[in-house]
């Protein structure tokens, strides 16, 4: 079965065609980064209007790229939670229109589940297929979640950020350092080019917990930058970027490895835009090898937002004959799995 994936949860209009949940036949990602740059962040209303303009041309381009027609599609998977509701609505409405017109089943996918499933896609480098159970770190602009994946749809949240997401912190500090957006990629570049010592920033110690906290280090860097003259900032930009990157990467790597150990699993995976970070990829590779763990890291274009991961995540539900139908709703916030929703329900009672 070929699944059409649609992702419009933030500022990327993305569509993809994936065969059997594994093989990416084509992928189109139309970024809105330049559109939002002058506002210093994503403007929701502007984002949804651009999604509306972009979505159908993106699907046309996708089919052309794959050399396929609409009749080749066997099911549709669309991100319906969490995200900017106005943006999600555009993707979900388009998905419904295609599903209705083509008489196809349609499933809604959780964005974070998509980032996890990026690891199940076959890549050019080949390599073995990722099997359950595994621990996955999803680190992005909006999330920092550590998840135990025991089967399709069987996801347990082990830890999450208590304040900022790592990508959000990287983007904010990049702005203070006078770097363009998306800041995470720029901090990665500046840190790579830096030679010499890094500025040492504190990393929050949350003890036994597998949670994360990045607001303390973000404030520490902001305070440090505030007392510098423009000349000093110019001189120290690389040292600050490298020190801050290290303070972000350290707990991400440490908690991921500890989660694998505590869950007794041999397989570790990562996803989300921050998983594109060079230091994170290097550190995780080295330490996983040292501990005899098997590591999956998607290529960079599958770490940042894309629709191939959404098609991959939706594939297994579609293959089981599931169909959310035309009543599918969108949600700004949503727990990762039904299991966690049940836990939260219990906690609330
Ligand atoms: O997953 P993603 O594309 O969108 C969200 O779901 O949030 O992640 C975007 C985030 C941004 O904060 C961006 O700065 C960060 O990923 N990012 C990086 C790198 N590339 C993108 N962070 C660190 N190093 C990178 N190379
Ligand atoms: Zn994302």
Tab-separated table of C-alpha atoms and ligand atoms in Angstrom:
chain	number	residue	atom	x	y	z
A	1	UNK	CA	0.000	0.000	0.000
A	2	UNK	CA	1.167	3.526	-0.837
A	3	UNK	CA	0.248	6.091	1.831
A	4	UNK	CA	-0.015	9.825	1.252
A	5	UNK	CA	1.331	11.631	4.335
A	6	UNK	CA	0.396	15.236	5.096
A	7	UNK	CA	2.067	17.398	7.766
A	8	UNK	CA	1.145	21.052	8.444
A	9	UNK	CA	1.425	21.297	12.242
A	10	UNK	CA	3.794	24.286	12.283
A	11	UNK	CA	5.599	26.218	9.565
A	12	UNK	CA	6.346	23.482	7.039
A	13	UNK	CA	3.865	22.330	4.416
A	14	UNK	CA	4.997	18.746	3.888
A	15	UNK	CA	3.613	15.865	1.833
A	16	UNK	CA	5.118	12.461	1.050
A	17	UNK	CA	4.367	9.103	-0.510
A	18	UNK	CA	5.568	6.046	1.413
A	19	UNK	CA	5.258	2.395	0.344
A	20	UNK	CA	4.575	-0.240	3.015
A	21	UNK	CA	5.549	2.163	5.796
A	22	UNK	CA	9.203	1.811	4.822
A	23	UNK	CA	10.091	3.188	1.425
A	24	UNK	CA	9.939	6.935	0.713
A	25	UNK	CA	8.819	7.250	-2.918
A	26	UNK	CA	8.766	11.055	-2.872
A	27	UNK	CA	8.784	13.879	-0.324
A	28	UNK	CA	8.110	17.603	-0.648
A	29	UNK	CA	8.738	20.075	2.185
A	30	UNK	CA	7.804	23.725	1.565
A	31	UNK	CA	9.369	25.745	4.370
A	32	UNK	CA	7.930	29.037	5.584
A	33	UNK	CA	11.098	30.059	7.457
A	34	UNK	CA	11.685	33.171	5.329
A	35	UNK	CA	8.059	34.250	5.604
A	36	UNK	CA	8.216	34.350	9.418
A	37	UNK	CA	11.842	35.552	9.763
A	38	UNK	CA	10.963	39.249	10.014
A	39	UNK	CA	8.555	38.560	12.911
A	40	UNK	CA	11.178	36.642	14.934
A	41	UNK	CA	8.898	33.612	15.311
A	42	UNK	CA	6.064	31.710	13.643
A	43	UNK	CA	2.886	33.808	13.303
A	44	UNK	CA	0.001	31.281	13.410
A	45	UNK	CA	-2.430	33.148	11.155
A	46	UNK	CA	0.275	33.793	8.556
A	47	UNK	CA	1.324	30.125	8.739
A	48	UNK	CA	-2.152	28.722	8.096
A	49	UNK	CA	-2.764	31.070	5.162
A	50	UNK	CA	0.497	29.962	3.549
A	51	UNK	CA	-0.342	26.275	4.153
A	52	UNK	CA	-3.612	26.862	2.320
A	53	UNK	CA	-1.810	28.311	-0.696
A	54	UNK	CA	0.868	25.621	-0.685
A	55	UNK	CA	-0.902	22.348	0.015
A	56	UNK	CA	-2.432	21.444	-3.352
A	57	UNK	CA	0.590	22.555	-5.441
A	58	UNK	CA	2.764	20.476	-3.054
A	59	UNK	CA	0.668	17.349	-3.692
A	60	UNK	CA	0.848	17.986	-7.477
A	61	UNK	CA	4.647	18.318	-7.252
A	62	UNK	CA	4.818	15.170	-5.121
A	63	UNK	CA	2.927	13.034	-7.635
A	64	UNK	CA	5.068	14.403	-10.449
A	65	UNK	CA	8.256	13.612	-8.499
A	66	UNK	CA	7.085	10.042	-7.859
A	67	UNK	CA	5.700	9.570	-11.390
A	68	UNK	CA	2.428	8.405	-9.831
A	69	UNK	CA	-1.214	9.454	-9.958
A	70	UNK	CA	-3.872	9.915	-7.272
A	71	UNK	CA	-5.256	6.473	-8.171
A	72	UNK	CA	-2.044	4.849	-6.861
A	73	UNK	CA	-2.684	6.073	-3.298
A	74	UNK	CA	-4.137	3.462	-0.925
A	75	UNK	CA	-4.650	5.530	2.228
A	76	UNK	CA	-4.024	8.919	3.812
A	77	UNK	CA	-2.230	9.789	7.061
A	78	UNK	CA	-2.313	13.337	8.386
A	79	UNK	CA	-0.900	15.069	11.471
A	80	UNK	CA	-3.961	16.095	13.518
A	81	UNK	CA	-2.254	16.770	16.901
A	82	UNK	CA	-0.489	18.566	18.593
A	83	UNK	CA	0.325	21.842	16.816
A	84	UNK	CA	-1.044	25.192	15.708
A	85	UNK	CA	-4.728	24.460	15.251
A	86	UNK	CA	-5.181	26.790	12.275
A	87	UNK	CA	-2.249	25.094	10.532
A	88	UNK	CA	-3.357	21.557	11.450
A	89	UNK	CA	-6.831	22.333	10.096
A	90	UNK	CA	-5.445	23.041	6.622
A	91	UNK	CA	-3.678	19.683	6.433
A	92	UNK	CA	-6.605	17.779	7.916
A	93	UNK	CA	-9.115	19.496	5.596
A	94	UNK	CA	-6.963	18.690	2.571
A	95	UNK	CA	-6.617	15.083	3.759
A	96	UNK	CA	-10.385	14.794	4.136
A	97	UNK	CA	-10.965	16.259	0.674
A	98	UNK	CA	-8.572	13.751	-0.932
A	99	UNK	CA	-10.029	10.882	1.138
A	100	UNK	CA	-13.607	11.796	0.192
A	101	UNK	CA	-12.864	12.385	-3.489
A	102	UNK	CA	-10.803	9.203	-3.847
A	103	UNK	CA	-12.862	7.011	-1.487
A	104	UNK	CA	-9.823	6.304	0.705
A	105	UNK	CA	-9.369	5.628	4.454
A	106	UNK	CA	-7.857	8.417	6.535
A	107	UNK	CA	-6.008	8.294	9.868
A	108	UNK	CA	-4.880	11.089	12.189
A	109	UNK	CA	-1.277	10.877	13.444
A	110	UNK	CA	0.332	12.368	16.569
A	111	UNK	CA	3.266	14.559	15.468
A	112	UNK	CA	5.683	13.053	18.009
A	113	UNK	CA	4.706	9.538	16.970
A	114	UNK	CA	5.682	10.636	13.463
A	115	UNK	CA	9.156	11.705	14.641
A	116	UNK	CA	9.581	8.263	16.238
A	117	UNK	CA	8.509	6.456	13.044
A	118	UNK	CA	11.113	8.358	10.993
A	119	UNK	CA	13.407	5.642	12.379
A	120	UNK	CA	11.408	2.886	10.681
A	121	UNK	CA	11.882	4.338	7.193
A	122	UNK	CA	14.493	2.729	4.964
A	123	UNK	CA	17.297	5.143	4.089
A	124	UNK	CA	19.901	5.302	1.336
A	125	UNK	CA	22.509	4.026	3.780
A	126	UNK	CA	20.500	0.834	4.205
A	127	UNK	CA	21.066	-0.771	7.577
A	128	UNK	CA	18.847	-3.104	9.576
A	129	UNK	CA	15.170	-2.453	10.233
A	130	UNK	CA	14.418	-1.059	13.690
A	131	UNK	CA	12.411	-3.534	15.762
A	132	UNK	CA	10.479	-3.124	19.009
A	133	UNK	CA	11.148	-2.610	21.859
A	134	UNK	CA	13.282	0.509	21.727
A	135	UNK	CA	13.761	3.807	23.540
A	136	UNK	CA	13.397	6.959	21.457
A	137	UNK	CA	14.386	10.537	22.217
A	138	UNK	CA	12.296	13.119	20.374
A	139	UNK	CA	13.930	16.540	20.667
A	140	UNK	CA	12.482	19.357	18.620
A	141	UNK	CA	11.404	22.986	18.658
A	142	UNK	CA	8.279	22.158	20.629
A	143	UNK	CA	9.100	18.911	22.446
A	144	UNK	CA	11.603	16.936	24.411
A	145	UNK	CA	10.186	13.497	25.070
A	146	UNK	CA	11.783	10.191	26.000
A	147	UNK	CA	9.567	7.327	24.905
A	148	UNK	CA	9.579	3.554	25.343
A	149	UNK	CA	8.136	2.001	22.172
A	150	UNK	CA	7.028	-1.599	22.706
A	151	UNK	CA	4.869	-2.036	19.617
A	152	UNK	CA	2.766	-0.107	17.126
A	153	UNK	CA	0.733	2.369	19.174
A	154	UNK	CA	2.281	1.047	22.403
A	155	UNK	CA	4.218	4.091	23.518
A	156	UNK	CA	5.029	5.026	27.109
A	157	UNK	CA	6.345	8.438	28.057
A	158	UNK	CA	9.421	8.052	30.292
A	159	UNK	CA	10.478	11.690	30.591
A	160	UNK	CA	9.794	15.087	29.136
A	161	UNK	CA	10.903	18.681	29.465
A	162	UNK	CA	9.556	20.536	32.468
A	163	UNK	CA	9.905	23.909	30.766
A	164	UNK	CA	11.439	24.779	27.378
A	165	UNK	CA	11.993	22.411	24.491
A	166	UNK	CA	15.674	22.174	23.470
A	167	UNK	CA	15.043	23.551	19.967
A	168	UNK	CA	13.099	26.446	21.429
A	169	UNK	CA	16.022	27.267	23.764
A	170	UNK	CA	18.530	26.964	20.893
A	171	UNK	CA	16.408	29.260	18.717
A	172	UNK	CA	16.108	31.893	21.474
A	173	UNK	CA	19.812	31.937	22.278
A	174	UNK	CA	20.699	32.044	18.576
A	175	UNK	CA	18.614	35.205	18.339
A	176	UNK	CA	20.547	36.743	21.278
A	177	UNK	CA	23.788	35.823	19.536
A	178	UNK	CA	22.630	37.621	16.400
A	179	UNK	CA	22.269	34.416	14.369
A	180	UNK	CA	19.473	33.769	11.841
A	181	UNK	CA	16.593	31.289	12.330
A	182	UNK	CA	16.141	28.368	12.664
A	183	UNK	CA	18.706	28.956	15.358
A	184	UNK	CA	19.520	25.354	16.236
A	185	UNK	CA	21.114	24.750	12.859
A	186	UNK	CA	23.099	28.001	13.148
A	187	UNK	CA	24.362	27.203	16.658
A	188	UNK	CA	25.412	23.805	15.309
A	189	UNK	CA	27.362	25.497	12.479
A	190	UNK	CA	28.993	28.193	14.673
A	191	UNK	CA	29.912	25.620	17.352
A	192	UNK	CA	31.508	23.358	14.692
A	193	UNK	CA	33.604	26.240	13.364
A	194	UNK	CA	34.744	27.247	16.867
A	195	UNK	CA	38.237	26.304	17.999
A	196	UNK	CA	39.417	26.709	21.591
A	197	UNK	CA	37.702	26.543	24.949
A	198	UNK	CA	33.916	26.723	25.356
A	199	UNK	CA	32.100	28.873	27.914
A	200	UNK	CA	30.947	26.557	30.678
A	201	UNK	CA	27.202	26.751	31.439
A	202	UNK	CA	25.387	24.834	34.210
A	203	UNK	CA	23.219	21.834	33.338
A	204	UNK	CA	20.114	21.217	35.460
A	205	UNK	CA	20.423	18.099	37.626
A	206	UNK	CA	17.024	16.451	38.056
A	207	UNK	CA	18.372	13.478	39.989
A	208	UNK	CA	16.668	10.137	39.312
A	209	UNK	CA	14.066	11.645	36.984
A	210	UNK	CA	14.310	11.170	33.225
A	211	UNK	CA	12.798	14.640	32.708
A	212	UNK	CA	14.658	17.606	31.247
A	213	UNK	CA	14.898	21.281	32.139
A	214	UNK	CA	16.445	23.855	29.823
A	215	UNK	CA	15.132	27.193	31.106
A	216	UNK	CA	17.876	27.576	33.752
A	217	UNK	CA	20.723	27.245	31.282
A	218	UNK	CA	18.890	29.457	28.800
A	219	UNK	CA	18.643	32.197	31.455
A	220	UNK	CA	22.293	31.721	32.414
A	221	UNK	CA	23.363	32.260	28.793
A	222	UNK	CA	21.033	35.255	28.398
A	223	UNK	CA	22.551	36.857	31.538
A	224	UNK	CA	26.072	36.130	30.301
A	225	UNK	CA	25.357	37.678	26.900
A	226	UNK	CA	23.661	40.742	28.450
A	227	UNK	CA	26.865	41.820	30.231
A	228	UNK	CA	29.012	41.686	27.086
A	229	UNK	CA	29.863	44.621	24.839
A	230	UNK	CA	29.097	44.090	21.118
A	231	UNK	CA	32.841	43.540	20.514
A	232	UNK	CA	33.076	40.937	23.278
A	233	UNK	CA	30.000	39.203	21.886
A	234	UNK	CA	31.628	39.056	18.456
A	235	UNK	CA	34.777	37.549	19.940
A	236	UNK	CA	32.959	35.034	22.122
A	237	UNK	CA	30.079	33.998	19.834
A	238	UNK	CA	31.643	30.637	18.980
A	239	UNK	CA	32.655	29.845	22.572
A	240	UNK	CA	29.150	30.676	23.851
A	241	UNK	CA	27.388	28.725	21.091
A	242	UNK	CA	29.598	25.677	21.689
A	243	UNK	CA	29.162	25.865	25.486
A	244	UNK	CA	25.390	26.241	25.242
A	245	UNK	CA	25.105	23.427	22.691
A	246	UNK	CA	27.029	21.164	25.056
A	247	UNK	CA	24.740	22.066	27.978
A	248	UNK	CA	21.695	21.137	25.867
A	249	UNK	CA	23.135	17.924	24.408
A	250	UNK	CA	24.554	16.526	27.667
A	251	UNK	CA	21.245	15.738	29.447
A	252	UNK	CA	19.600	14.613	26.190
A	253	UNK	CA	22.299	11.990	25.664
A	254	UNK	CA	22.644	11.007	29.333
A	255	UNK	CA	18.901	10.495	29.919
A	256	UNK	CA	18.445	8.575	26.672
A	257	UNK	CA	21.170	6.092	27.591
A	258	UNK	CA	19.909	5.804	31.168
A	259	UNK	CA	16.358	5.188	29.904
A	260	UNK	CA	17.604	2.309	27.731
A	261	UNK	CA	19.430	0.844	30.708
A	262	UNK	CA	16.468	1.213	33.078
A	263	UNK	CA	14.043	-0.296	30.537
A	264	UNK	CA	16.494	-3.086	29.719
A	265	UNK	CA	16.378	-2.446	25.959
A	266	UNK	CA	19.253	-2.742	23.502
A	267	UNK	CA	17.915	-0.429	20.823
A	268	UNK	CA	17.960	3.368	20.937
A	269	UNK	CA	16.536	5.809	18.385
A	270	UNK	CA	16.260	9.587	18.073
A	271	UNK	CA	14.065	12.012	16.176
A	272	UNK	CA	12.985	15.647	15.916
A	273	UNK	CA	14.830	18.655	14.528
A	274	UNK	CA	17.415	18.742	17.347
A	275	UNK	CA	18.433	15.178	16.400
A	276	UNK	CA	19.980	16.840	13.335
A	277	UNK	CA	22.571	18.350	15.695
A	278	UNK	CA	26.135	17.228	14.960
A	279	UNK	CA	27.338	17.058	18.579
A	280	UNK	CA	24.260	15.071	19.670
A	281	UNK	CA	24.728	12.595	16.806
A	282	UNK	CA	28.450	12.196	17.547
A	283	UNK	CA	28.079	11.836	21.312
A	284	UNK	CA	25.183	9.427	21.110
A	285	UNK	CA	26.991	7.306	18.495
A	286	UNK	CA	30.172	7.104	20.567
A	287	UNK	CA	28.466	6.350	23.897
A	288	UNK	CA	25.957	3.882	22.451
A	289	UNK	CA	28.826	1.948	20.847
A	290	UNK	CA	30.725	2.007	24.146
A	291	UNK	CA	27.730	0.458	25.932
A	292	UNK	CA	26.962	-2.079	23.243
A	293	UNK	CA	23.639	-0.445	22.318
A	294	UNK	CA	22.267	-0.396	18.774
A	295	UNK	CA	21.538	3.144	17.594
A	296	UNK	CA	19.208	4.475	14.898
A	297	UNK	CA	19.603	8.097	13.790
A	298	UNK	CA	17.551	9.197	10.777
A	299	UNK	CA	19.263	11.293	8.106
A	300	UNK	CA	18.908	15.006	8.878
A	301	UNK	CA	16.016	15.617	6.451
A	302	UNK	CA	13.979	12.960	8.279
A	303	UNK	CA	14.759	14.497	11.699
A	304	UNK	CA	13.218	17.888	10.912
A	305	UNK	CA	9.519	18.093	10.093
A	306	UNK	CA	8.474	16.076	7.054
A	307	UNK	CA	5.475	14.030	5.942
A	308	UNK	CA	7.248	10.727	5.223
A	309	UNK	CA	7.381	10.073	8.975
A	310	UNK	CA	3.632	10.782	9.218
A	311	UNK	CA	2.877	8.338	6.395
A	312	UNK	CA	5.095	5.742	8.112
A	313	UNK	CA	3.301	6.152	11.444
A	314	UNK	CA	-0.154	6.041	9.831
A	315	UNK	CA	0.648	3.041	7.627
A	316	UNK	CA	0.218	0.402	10.328
A	317	UNK	CA	-3.235	1.637	11.357
A	318	UNK	CA	-4.351	1.866	7.727
A	319	UNK	CA	-2.964	-1.616	7.070
A	320	UNK	CA	-5.122	-2.930	9.931
A	321	UNK	CA	-8.169	-1.465	8.172
A	322	UNK	CA	-8.625	1.471	10.531
A	323	UNK	CA	-10.268	4.670	9.300
A	324	UNK	CA	-10.826	7.816	11.399
A	325	UNK	CA	-13.224	9.095	8.746
A	326	UNK	CA	-14.345	12.589	7.937
A	327	UNK	CA	-15.115	13.460	11.576
A	328	UNK	CA	-11.372	13.546	12.397
A	329	UNK	CA	-10.646	16.516	14.678
A	330	UNK	CA	-7.519	18.624	15.388
A	331	UNK	CA	-5.958	19.281	18.812
A	332	UNK	CA	-3.474	21.975	19.897
A	333	UNK	CA	-2.212	19.710	22.687
A	334	UNK	CA	-2.526	15.945	22.984
A	335	UNK	CA	-0.980	13.157	25.073
A	336	UNK	CA	1.294	10.805	23.146
A	337	UNK	CA	-0.677	7.624	23.579
A	338	UNK	CA	-3.972	6.327	24.842
A	339	UNK	CA	-2.051	4.757	27.709
A	340	UNK	CA	-0.779	8.114	28.891
A	341	UNK	CA	-4.236	9.647	28.479
A	342	UNK	CA	-5.530	6.942	30.814
A	343	UNK	CA	-2.733	7.664	33.296
A	344	UNK	CA	-3.521	11.361	33.234
A	345	UNK	CA	-7.186	10.578	33.746
A	346	UNK	CA	-6.277	8.499	36.800
A	347	UNK	CA	-4.018	11.262	38.131
A	348	UNK	CA	-6.778	13.839	37.648
A	349	UNK	CA	-9.186	11.693	39.673
B	1	LIG	O1	11.126	18.754	14.516
B	1	LIG	P1	11.251	20.135	14.028
B	1	LIG	O2	11.548	20.358	12.565
B	1	LIG	O3	9.940	20.958	14.344
B	1	LIG	C1	9.260	20.804	15.549
B	1	LIG	O4	8.472	19.829	15.643
B	1	LIG	O5	9.514	21.632	16.455
B	1	LIG	O6	12.354	20.852	14.929
B	1	LIG	C2	12.742	22.180	14.722
B	1	LIG	C3	13.815	22.533	15.719
B	1	LIG	C4	14.171	24.016	15.692
B	1	LIG	O7	14.152	24.513	17.009
B	1	LIG	C5	15.571	24.024	15.121
B	1	LIG	O8	16.360	25.077	15.591
B	1	LIG	C6	16.112	22.690	15.563
B	1	LIG	O9	15.022	21.812	15.429
B	1	LIG	N1	17.239	22.228	14.738
B	1	LIG	C7	18.471	21.975	15.225
B	1	LIG	C8	19.273	21.599	14.119
B	1	LIG	N2	18.497	21.619	12.999
B	1	LIG	C9	17.251	22.002	13.401
B	1	LIG	N3	18.951	22.043	16.473
B	1	LIG	C10	20.252	21.744	16.657
B	1	LIG	N4	21.090	21.385	15.646
B	1	LIG	C11	20.656	21.295	14.376
B	1	LIG	N5	21.484	20.933	13.391
B	2	LIG	ZN1	8.493	18.214	14.681
